[in-house]
Short mmCIF file of C-alpha atoms and ligand atoms in Angstrom, two decimals:
data_model
loop_
_atom_site.label_atom_id
_atom_site.label_comp_id
_atom_site.label_asym_id
_atom_site.label_seq_id
_atom_site.Cartn_x
_atom_site.Cartn_y
_atom_site.Cartn_z
CA MET A 38 -51.46 0.26 5.85
CA LYS A 39 -54.96 -0.17 7.20
CA CYS A 40 -55.45 -0.26 10.92
CA LEU A 41 -56.97 -3.61 11.76
CA LEU A 42 -58.06 -2.86 15.30
CA HIS A 43 -61.75 -2.46 16.02
CA VAL A 44 -62.94 0.37 18.20
CA GLY A 45 -63.78 -1.94 21.10
CA VAL A 46 -60.33 -3.41 21.02
CA VAL A 47 -58.84 0.08 20.88
CA ALA A 48 -60.50 0.94 24.17
CA ALA A 49 -59.15 -2.23 25.75
CA VAL A 50 -55.66 -1.63 24.42
CA LEU A 51 -55.67 1.94 25.66
CA THR A 52 -56.30 0.75 29.16
CA ILE A 53 -53.41 -1.72 29.16
CA SER A 54 -50.82 0.10 27.09
CA SER A 55 -48.96 2.87 28.85
CA ALA A 56 -48.15 4.54 25.55
CA GLY A 57 -51.72 4.19 24.24
CA LEU A 58 -50.59 3.31 20.75
CA ALA A 59 -53.63 1.62 19.28
CA CYS A 60 -53.69 2.20 15.52
CA ALA A 61 -50.02 3.03 15.90
CA GLN A 62 -48.54 4.89 13.01
CA SER A 63 -44.80 5.32 13.10
CA GLY A 64 -43.24 8.55 11.93
CA PRO A 65 -39.77 9.52 10.76
CA TYR A 66 -39.04 11.95 13.60
CA PRO A 67 -39.12 11.55 17.35
CA ALA A 68 -41.68 13.63 19.25
CA SER A 69 -40.94 16.09 22.05
CA ASP A 70 -41.06 13.28 24.64
CA LEU A 71 -37.72 11.83 23.44
CA HIS A 72 -35.48 12.96 26.32
CA GLN A 73 -38.01 12.10 28.96
CA LEU A 74 -38.41 8.64 27.43
CA TYR A 75 -34.64 8.23 27.38
CA GLN A 76 -34.38 8.95 31.11
CA GLN A 77 -37.28 6.65 31.97
CA LEU A 78 -35.93 3.80 29.85
CA LEU A 79 -32.37 4.22 31.08
CA GLY A 80 -33.50 3.85 34.70
CA LYS A 81 -35.29 0.61 33.86
CA ILE A 82 -32.48 -0.69 31.64
CA ASN A 83 -29.92 -0.12 34.42
CA ALA A 84 -31.95 -2.50 36.57
CA ILE A 85 -31.81 -5.34 34.02
CA PRO A 86 -28.96 -7.76 34.85
CA LEU A 87 -26.54 -8.35 31.98
CA TYR A 88 -25.58 -11.69 30.49
CA ASP A 89 -22.22 -11.02 28.85
CA ASN A 90 -21.73 -13.34 25.87
CA HIS A 91 -18.05 -12.54 25.33
CA ALA A 92 -15.23 -11.28 27.55
CA HIS A 93 -11.63 -12.03 28.50
CA PRO A 94 -11.71 -11.55 32.26
CA GLY A 95 -8.40 -11.66 34.06
CA PHE A 96 -5.39 -9.74 35.31
CA ALA A 97 -3.09 -8.05 32.79
CA ASP A 98 -0.17 -10.44 33.44
CA ASP A 99 -2.26 -13.60 32.96
CA PRO A 100 -1.29 -15.08 29.56
CA ASP A 101 -4.37 -17.33 29.51
CA VAL A 102 -6.83 -14.44 29.02
CA ASP A 103 -6.60 -15.20 25.29
CA ALA A 104 -5.10 -17.88 23.03
CA MET A 105 -3.37 -15.19 20.96
CA ALA A 106 -1.42 -12.05 21.76
CA ALA A 107 -1.29 -8.51 20.39
CA PRO A 108 0.60 -8.19 17.08
CA PRO A 109 3.91 -6.26 16.96
CA GLU A 110 2.39 -3.19 15.25
CA GLU A 111 -0.99 -2.09 16.41
CA SER A 112 -2.81 1.18 15.74
CA SER A 113 -5.24 1.72 18.56
CA VAL A 114 -8.53 3.40 17.74
CA LEU A 115 -9.14 6.72 19.48
CA ARG A 116 -11.47 5.54 22.21
CA LEU A 117 -9.23 2.70 23.35
CA ARG A 118 -6.09 4.78 23.79
CA ASP A 119 -4.71 5.14 27.30
CA ASP A 120 -5.57 8.85 27.44
CA ASN A 121 -9.34 8.37 27.09
CA PRO A 122 -10.70 10.23 30.14
CA GLU A 123 -13.59 7.76 30.36
CA PHE A 124 -11.20 5.24 31.91
CA VAL A 125 -10.67 7.61 34.82
CA THR A 126 -14.44 7.81 35.20
CA ALA A 127 -14.56 4.01 35.13
CA ALA A 128 -11.92 3.70 37.86
CA LYS A 129 -13.72 6.29 40.00
CA SER A 130 -17.04 4.53 39.54
CA LEU A 131 -15.68 1.03 40.24
CA PHE A 132 -13.07 1.73 42.93
CA GLY A 133 -13.46 5.32 44.11
CA TYR A 134 -10.18 6.22 42.35
CA PRO A 135 -9.20 9.55 43.90
CA TYR A 136 -7.34 11.14 40.95
CA ASP A 137 -8.32 12.76 37.67
CA ASP A 138 -5.64 11.26 35.46
CA PHE A 139 -3.42 8.21 35.12
CA ARG A 140 -0.06 9.91 35.70
CA PRO A 141 2.33 7.13 36.82
CA GLU A 142 2.35 8.22 40.47
CA HIS A 143 -1.47 8.17 40.44
CA ALA A 144 -1.90 4.98 38.42
CA LYS A 145 0.16 3.26 41.12
CA TRP A 146 -2.88 3.59 43.40
CA LEU A 147 -4.82 1.32 41.01
CA ALA A 148 -1.92 -1.06 40.41
CA ASP A 149 -1.46 -1.51 44.19
CA ARG A 150 -5.13 -2.28 44.54
CA THR A 151 -5.04 -4.86 41.75
CA ASN A 152 -1.90 -6.46 43.17
CA ALA A 153 -3.52 -6.74 46.59
CA ALA A 154 -6.52 -8.48 45.00
CA LYS A 155 -4.17 -10.84 43.14
CA LYS A 156 -2.28 -11.69 46.33
CA SER A 157 -5.39 -12.30 48.36
CA GLY A 158 -6.45 -14.99 45.86
CA GLY A 159 -10.05 -16.16 45.88
CA SER A 160 -12.72 -15.21 43.41
CA ALA A 161 -14.36 -12.31 45.24
CA TYR A 162 -12.54 -9.59 43.28
CA PHE A 163 -14.00 -10.28 39.83
CA ASP A 164 -17.38 -11.25 41.32
CA GLN A 165 -17.51 -7.78 42.85
CA ILE A 166 -16.79 -6.17 39.47
CA LEU A 167 -19.78 -8.04 38.03
CA ASP A 168 -21.94 -7.05 41.01
CA LYS A 169 -21.06 -3.37 40.69
CA LEU A 170 -22.03 -3.40 37.02
CA ASN A 171 -25.13 -5.56 37.54
CA VAL A 172 -23.72 -8.37 35.38
CA GLU A 173 -25.26 -11.70 36.32
CA THR A 174 -23.25 -14.09 34.12
CA CYS A 175 -20.18 -13.64 31.95
CA LEU A 176 -18.72 -15.98 29.36
CA ALA A 177 -14.94 -16.09 29.82
CA ASN A 178 -13.18 -16.67 26.51
CA ARG A 179 -9.81 -17.85 27.73
CA ALA A 180 -7.15 -20.44 26.87
CA PHE A 181 -7.90 -22.02 30.24
CA MET A 182 -9.85 -20.86 33.26
CA ALA A 183 -8.14 -19.20 36.22
CA PRO A 184 -8.61 -20.19 39.87
CA TYR A 185 -9.50 -16.57 40.67
CA LEU A 186 -12.66 -16.68 38.52
CA ASP A 187 -15.84 -17.96 40.13
CA THR A 188 -17.20 -20.65 37.79
CA LYS A 189 -20.74 -19.95 38.95
CA ARG A 190 -20.55 -16.49 37.38
CA PHE A 191 -17.86 -16.97 34.70
CA HIS A 192 -18.45 -19.74 32.19
CA TRP A 193 -15.55 -20.94 30.05
CA VAL A 194 -15.41 -20.55 26.26
CA PHE A 195 -12.36 -22.47 24.99
CA PHE A 196 -10.56 -22.14 21.65
CA GLY A 197 -10.70 -24.36 18.56
CA ASP A 198 -8.14 -22.78 16.21
CA SER A 199 -5.09 -24.76 17.30
CA PHE A 200 -6.51 -27.92 15.68
CA PHE A 201 -5.81 -26.17 12.35
CA TYR A 202 -2.03 -26.28 12.89
CA PRO A 203 -0.68 -29.81 13.49
CA PHE A 204 2.07 -29.74 10.81
CA ASP A 205 5.33 -27.87 10.24
CA ASN A 206 4.14 -24.25 10.35
CA ARG A 207 7.26 -22.43 9.23
CA ASP A 208 5.66 -21.02 6.06
CA GLN A 209 2.57 -19.90 7.98
CA THR A 210 4.69 -18.30 10.69
CA ALA A 211 6.84 -16.46 8.14
CA SER A 212 3.92 -15.17 6.08
CA THR A 213 3.45 -11.87 8.04
CA PRO A 214 4.95 -10.36 11.20
CA ASP A 215 1.57 -10.88 12.89
CA MET A 216 1.49 -14.58 12.03
CA GLY A 217 4.99 -14.74 13.52
CA VAL A 218 3.30 -13.94 16.86
CA TYR A 219 0.06 -15.87 16.39
CA ILE A 220 1.13 -19.25 15.04
CA PRO A 221 3.67 -20.22 17.73
CA LEU A 222 0.89 -19.56 20.27
CA GLN A 223 -1.43 -21.90 18.35
CA GLU A 224 1.30 -24.55 18.39
CA LYS A 225 1.62 -24.08 22.14
CA MET A 226 -2.15 -24.39 22.56
CA LEU A 227 -2.21 -27.61 20.54
CA MET A 228 0.60 -29.00 22.71
CA ARG A 229 -1.43 -28.19 25.82
CA TYR A 230 -4.45 -30.01 24.38
CA ARG A 231 -2.24 -32.98 23.47
CA LYS A 232 -0.88 -33.08 26.99
CA GLN A 233 -4.39 -32.84 28.39
CA MET A 234 -5.43 -35.82 26.25
CA LYS A 235 -2.20 -37.71 27.08
CA LEU A 236 -1.06 -37.81 23.48
CA ASP A 237 2.71 -38.05 23.02
CA GLY A 238 2.93 -37.43 19.28
CA LEU A 239 0.46 -36.81 16.49
CA PRO A 240 -1.87 -39.80 15.92
CA ALA A 241 -0.80 -42.23 13.19
CA ASP A 242 -3.58 -41.37 10.76
CA LEU A 243 -6.37 -38.88 10.12
CA GLY A 244 -8.86 -41.09 11.95
CA GLY A 245 -6.75 -40.80 15.08
CA TYR A 246 -6.49 -37.03 14.71
CA GLU A 247 -10.27 -36.78 14.25
CA THR A 248 -10.77 -38.74 17.47
CA PHE A 249 -8.32 -36.45 19.29
CA VAL A 250 -10.22 -33.34 18.11
CA ARG A 251 -13.65 -34.72 18.99
CA ASN A 252 -12.51 -36.02 22.39
CA THR A 253 -10.82 -32.73 23.33
CA MET A 254 -14.01 -30.83 22.54
CA ALA A 255 -16.07 -33.24 24.64
CA GLU A 256 -13.58 -33.18 27.51
CA ASN A 257 -13.45 -29.35 27.56
CA GLN A 258 -17.23 -29.29 27.63
CA LYS A 259 -17.16 -31.67 30.60
CA HIS A 260 -14.73 -29.30 32.31
CA GLY A 261 -17.27 -26.49 32.10
CA GLY A 262 -16.81 -25.25 28.52
CA VAL A 263 -20.09 -23.76 27.28
CA ALA A 264 -18.90 -22.88 23.77
CA MET A 265 -15.86 -23.10 21.47
CA LYS A 266 -14.41 -19.98 19.87
CA TYR A 267 -12.55 -19.39 16.62
CA GLU A 268 -10.18 -16.48 16.11
CA ALA A 269 -9.67 -17.90 12.61
CA ALA A 270 -10.35 -14.55 10.94
CA TYR A 271 -6.93 -13.45 12.22
CA PHE A 272 -5.15 -16.36 10.54
CA ARG A 273 -7.04 -17.23 7.38
CA SER A 274 -10.25 -16.67 5.41
CA LEU A 275 -13.58 -17.36 7.08
CA TYR A 276 -14.58 -19.09 3.86
CA PHE A 277 -14.42 -22.85 4.42
CA SER A 278 -14.73 -25.14 1.41
CA ASP A 279 -16.03 -28.69 1.67
CA PRO A 280 -13.18 -31.05 0.75
CA ALA A 281 -13.52 -34.81 0.51
CA ARG A 282 -12.10 -36.81 3.42
CA GLU A 283 -9.63 -38.63 1.15
CA LYS A 284 -7.92 -35.36 0.32
CA ALA A 285 -7.46 -34.46 3.99
CA GLU A 286 -6.34 -38.01 4.71
CA ALA A 287 -3.63 -37.87 2.05
CA ILE A 288 -2.38 -34.48 3.31
CA TYR A 289 -2.28 -35.74 6.90
CA ALA A 290 -0.34 -38.86 5.86
CA LYS A 291 2.12 -36.75 3.84
CA TYR A 292 2.94 -34.17 6.56
CA ARG A 293 2.29 -35.92 9.85
CA SER A 294 5.96 -36.75 10.35
CA GLY A 295 7.51 -33.69 8.69
CA GLY A 296 7.62 -31.54 5.59
CA VAL A 297 6.00 -28.17 4.98
CA PRO A 298 2.53 -28.21 3.41
CA SER A 299 1.78 -25.72 0.63
CA ALA A 300 -0.70 -22.98 1.50
CA GLU A 301 -3.32 -24.77 -0.59
CA GLU A 302 -2.73 -28.14 1.09
CA TYR A 303 -2.92 -26.56 4.54
CA ARG A 304 -6.15 -24.76 3.65
CA ILE A 305 -7.79 -27.97 2.41
CA PHE A 306 -6.80 -29.80 5.59
CA GLN A 307 -8.13 -26.96 7.77
CA ASP A 308 -11.41 -26.75 5.84
CA TYR A 309 -11.94 -30.46 6.41
CA ILE A 310 -11.11 -30.37 10.12
CA PHE A 311 -13.30 -27.29 10.56
CA ARG A 312 -16.33 -29.13 9.19
CA LEU A 313 -15.60 -32.06 11.45
CA MET A 314 -15.66 -29.66 14.42
CA VAL A 315 -18.92 -28.08 13.23
CA ASP A 316 -20.44 -31.55 13.03
CA GLU A 317 -19.15 -32.53 16.48
CA ALA A 318 -20.37 -29.25 17.98
CA GLY A 319 -23.88 -30.10 16.76
CA LYS A 320 -23.71 -33.51 18.41
CA LEU A 321 -22.34 -32.11 21.68
CA LYS A 322 -24.79 -29.16 21.74
CA LEU A 323 -21.73 -26.94 22.01
CA PRO A 324 -22.25 -23.48 20.42
CA LEU A 325 -19.48 -22.21 18.13
CA HIS A 326 -18.29 -18.62 18.54
CA PHE A 327 -16.57 -16.78 15.69
CA HIS A 328 -14.57 -13.59 15.76
CA THR A 329 -16.46 -11.62 13.10
CA ALA A 330 -15.22 -8.04 13.06
CA VAL A 331 -12.21 -6.09 11.96
CA GLY A 332 -9.22 -7.26 13.97
CA ILE A 333 -6.16 -5.56 15.37
CA GLY A 334 -2.78 -5.49 13.59
CA ASP A 335 -1.63 -4.23 10.22
CA TYR A 336 -2.23 -7.52 8.41
CA PHE A 337 -5.80 -8.34 9.40
CA SER A 338 -7.69 -8.90 6.13
CA LEU A 339 -11.06 -7.18 6.06
CA ARG A 340 -12.02 -9.13 2.96
CA GLN A 341 -11.12 -12.53 4.41
CA GLY A 342 -12.62 -11.71 7.79
CA ASN A 343 -15.94 -10.51 6.33
CA VAL A 344 -18.73 -12.42 8.05
CA LEU A 345 -20.37 -13.18 4.69
CA ASN A 346 -17.61 -15.73 4.10
CA LEU A 347 -19.39 -17.95 6.62
CA GLU A 348 -22.70 -17.89 4.76
CA ASN A 349 -22.24 -21.26 3.02
CA VAL A 350 -21.67 -22.95 6.39
CA LEU A 351 -24.36 -21.06 8.33
CA ARG A 352 -27.00 -21.91 5.73
CA ASP A 353 -25.91 -25.53 5.30
CA PRO A 354 -28.83 -27.78 6.32
CA ARG A 355 -26.38 -30.47 7.51
CA TYR A 356 -25.42 -28.14 10.39
CA LYS A 357 -28.85 -27.05 11.54
CA SER A 358 -28.28 -28.58 14.97
CA THR A 359 -25.07 -26.57 15.46
CA ILE A 360 -25.46 -23.17 17.16
CA PHE A 361 -23.36 -20.41 15.56
CA VAL A 362 -22.65 -17.13 17.37
CA LEU A 363 -21.24 -14.21 15.38
CA VAL A 364 -19.12 -12.56 18.07
CA HIS A 365 -18.68 -8.76 17.64
CA GLY A 366 -21.72 -8.83 15.31
CA GLY A 367 -19.65 -8.64 12.12
CA TRP A 368 -18.68 -4.96 12.51
CA PRO A 369 -18.20 -3.05 10.19
CA TYR A 370 -20.43 -5.50 8.30
CA GLU A 371 -22.98 -5.52 11.10
CA LYS A 372 -25.98 -5.43 8.77
CA GLU A 373 -24.75 -8.52 6.96
CA ALA A 374 -24.26 -10.28 10.30
CA ALA A 375 -27.71 -9.27 11.49
CA LEU A 376 -29.32 -10.59 8.32
CA LEU A 377 -27.52 -13.91 8.77
CA THR A 378 -29.23 -14.29 12.16
CA ALA A 379 -32.46 -14.91 10.23
CA VAL A 380 -31.15 -18.51 10.17
CA LYS A 381 -32.71 -20.31 13.11
CA ASN A 382 -29.43 -21.53 14.66
CA VAL A 383 -27.43 -18.30 14.13
CA TYR A 384 -27.00 -15.60 16.81
CA LEU A 385 -24.81 -12.54 17.24
CA ASP A 386 -23.39 -10.44 20.04
CA THR A 387 -22.38 -6.80 20.07
CA SER A 388 -19.15 -7.16 22.03
CA PHE A 389 -16.22 -4.94 21.01
CA GLN A 390 -18.61 -2.53 19.21
CA SER A 391 -19.62 -1.41 22.69
CA GLU A 392 -16.01 -0.45 23.48
CA LEU A 393 -14.90 0.87 20.12
CA LEU A 394 -17.93 3.05 19.35
CA TYR A 395 -19.29 5.95 21.35
CA PRO A 396 -22.92 5.67 22.51
CA SER A 397 -24.22 8.02 19.78
CA GLN A 398 -22.71 5.78 17.09
CA PHE A 399 -23.63 2.50 18.72
CA LYS A 400 -27.21 3.74 19.21
CA ASP A 401 -27.82 3.74 15.45
CA ILE A 402 -26.51 0.19 15.11
CA LEU A 403 -28.71 -1.05 17.96
CA LYS A 404 -31.74 0.70 16.51
CA GLN A 405 -31.25 -1.26 13.30
CA LEU A 406 -30.59 -4.59 15.03
CA LEU A 407 -33.59 -4.24 17.33
CA THR A 408 -35.90 -3.99 14.34
CA LEU A 409 -34.46 -7.01 12.50
CA PHE A 410 -34.14 -10.13 14.70
CA PRO A 411 -34.27 -8.93 18.30
CA ASP A 412 -34.58 -12.49 19.59
CA LYS A 413 -31.13 -13.35 18.18
CA MET A 414 -28.95 -10.51 19.50
CA MET A 415 -26.96 -10.70 22.73
CA TYR A 416 -25.02 -8.31 24.88
CA GLY A 417 -21.24 -8.70 25.01
CA SER A 418 -18.38 -6.63 26.35
CA ASP A 419 -15.13 -8.08 24.97
CA ALA A 420 -13.63 -6.83 28.23
CA PHE A 421 -9.89 -7.39 28.10
CA PRO A 422 -6.94 -6.42 30.33
CA PHE A 423 -5.35 -4.02 27.84
CA SER A 424 -2.87 -2.55 30.32
CA ASP A 425 -2.49 -1.71 34.00
CA ALA A 426 -4.52 1.47 33.51
CA LEU A 427 -7.11 -0.05 31.24
CA GLY A 428 -7.80 -3.38 32.87
CA ALA A 429 -10.59 -5.84 32.16
CA GLU A 430 -12.38 -4.05 35.02
CA GLU A 431 -12.47 -0.68 33.22
CA SER A 432 -13.37 -2.26 29.90
CA PHE A 433 -16.28 -4.13 31.55
CA TRP A 434 -17.46 -0.73 32.74
CA LEU A 435 -17.00 0.94 29.34
CA ALA A 436 -19.01 -1.72 27.49
CA ALA A 437 -21.83 -1.77 30.05
CA HIS A 438 -22.08 2.02 30.11
CA THR A 439 -22.00 2.35 26.32
CA THR A 440 -24.53 -0.39 25.80
CA ARG A 441 -27.05 0.78 28.38
CA THR A 442 -27.02 4.42 27.26
CA ALA A 443 -27.03 3.56 23.54
CA LEU A 444 -29.84 1.05 24.06
CA ALA A 445 -31.94 3.51 26.05
CA ALA A 446 -31.43 6.11 23.30
CA ALA A 447 -32.26 3.68 20.47
CA LEU A 448 -35.41 2.49 22.22
CA ALA A 449 -36.44 6.04 23.20
CA GLU A 450 -36.32 6.98 19.53
CA LEU A 451 -38.35 3.94 18.52
CA VAL A 452 -40.97 4.69 21.19
CA SER A 453 -41.05 8.39 20.44
CA GLU A 454 -41.41 7.73 16.72
CA ARG A 455 -44.35 5.46 17.63
CA ALA A 456 -42.66 2.36 16.18
CA VAL A 457 -42.98 0.35 19.41
CA THR A 458 -44.67 0.83 22.76
CA GLN A 459 -42.68 1.43 25.92
CA ASP A 460 -43.63 -2.03 27.16
CA LYS A 461 -42.39 -3.57 23.94
CA ALA A 462 -39.18 -1.53 24.20
CA LEU A 463 -38.46 -2.96 27.64
CA GLU A 464 -39.22 -6.46 26.43
CA LEU A 465 -36.66 -5.99 23.62
CA ALA A 466 -34.14 -4.64 26.13
CA ARG A 467 -34.51 -7.69 28.35
CA LEU A 468 -34.11 -10.05 25.39
CA TYR A 469 -30.92 -8.37 24.24
CA LEU A 470 -29.26 -7.74 27.59
CA HIS A 471 -30.04 -11.03 29.24
CA ASP A 472 -32.83 -13.35 28.17
CA ASN A 473 -31.67 -14.42 24.68
CA ALA A 474 -28.30 -15.58 26.02
CA ALA A 475 -29.76 -17.14 29.18
CA LYS A 476 -32.22 -19.12 27.08
CA LEU A 477 -29.61 -20.17 24.53
CA TYR A 478 -27.06 -21.51 27.03
CA ARG A 479 -29.75 -23.06 29.22
CA SER A 480 -31.14 -24.92 26.20
CA VAL A 481 -27.75 -26.34 25.20
CA SER A 482 -26.86 -27.31 28.77
CA THR A 483 -30.08 -29.27 29.06
CA GLY A 484 -29.48 -30.96 25.71
CA GLY A 485 -32.22 -29.21 23.73
CA THR A 486 -31.91 -26.75 20.87
CA LYS A 487 -35.38 -25.25 20.95
ZN1 ZN B 586 -12.61 -11.14 22.34
#
């Protein structure tokens, strides 16, 4: 490609660009400055405050950290097993943990500390975790918020899946051992929403149920909800058809007072209610979050959970005022997810990838994402209280550490290969780690979508 810069402009650019990349020509290999660039960028990246688009902050014994629970059989990936020595490093870095392993007599030191924080109440404990990791704001994807989370720093993301399960769910519950755990929790969640909205039984007709769904969304938003999340990929396909209202109305009338819907009838009803929620989310300026990655448990369907199943909804012009966020960035279909963020109202975050993958692996993914739609990607941790040893605290640390080092490495390569300047690299880092999310949630809270 021809260089379009004139000589005079070149001189001007050289004086303002630290990398001096006028007539830049990218190459396939990094130059010898790679490691030096990495160190320089990492120092600057560490100083950028994080805006965490997705986490489950809380203590390990708090059932509200999620609307679902771990399935009965779960094969943990290598990095998230209890014996990962990085968790010891995390505990040392966060709390000055004095031991080199989590042997029970040592782990007690951490458990005592956590229990003391729990007893003392107040919100200082989790605020301090954010401060230590230079996290400015964190979205808390929880069933309900906890009094020990500071709502100035932790913004609530509530769940929408329970609206899918108003009928007799015995067939759903019996379909796999995992659904045997998940569905009763959805029923419980729906009961809590009904109680919140002072609804004794199910409304008499579909119109009443629609009002209940819309009003609960609006009320949760009023109570501080900044987005609504679907874990639907765990329960069903992410492909949602577009059924006529009459069909959903007939199914509601048939099963409202009892009887077990067929799988097909339930799916049609859910597809209809889903689209109603997408429509309402657009009106409320309430972003929708979707679990889009492989999930835990032996029965998670990779095919049904593939982010491409959402394409018909994401590209539907009727929903262009609804903001969609592809949480976990679609992994292992992260390229597909990234390409879907070409749609103006579609974003992604890289939560969970930053815990599951080591920095060297995550670096390659970030390098790709940064060169596609860097104004649509957001940082996320998916921090979760896995156990007493691996608390939300340690997983916050793991995600922040992985992301900052992988990002510095990805950008160092791009600078060293003369693809972008160092200034541009830092601009991309700020967008991803903080600014894209800050702008998105500020725009919806002020009622605009621009
Ligand atoms: Zn999550």
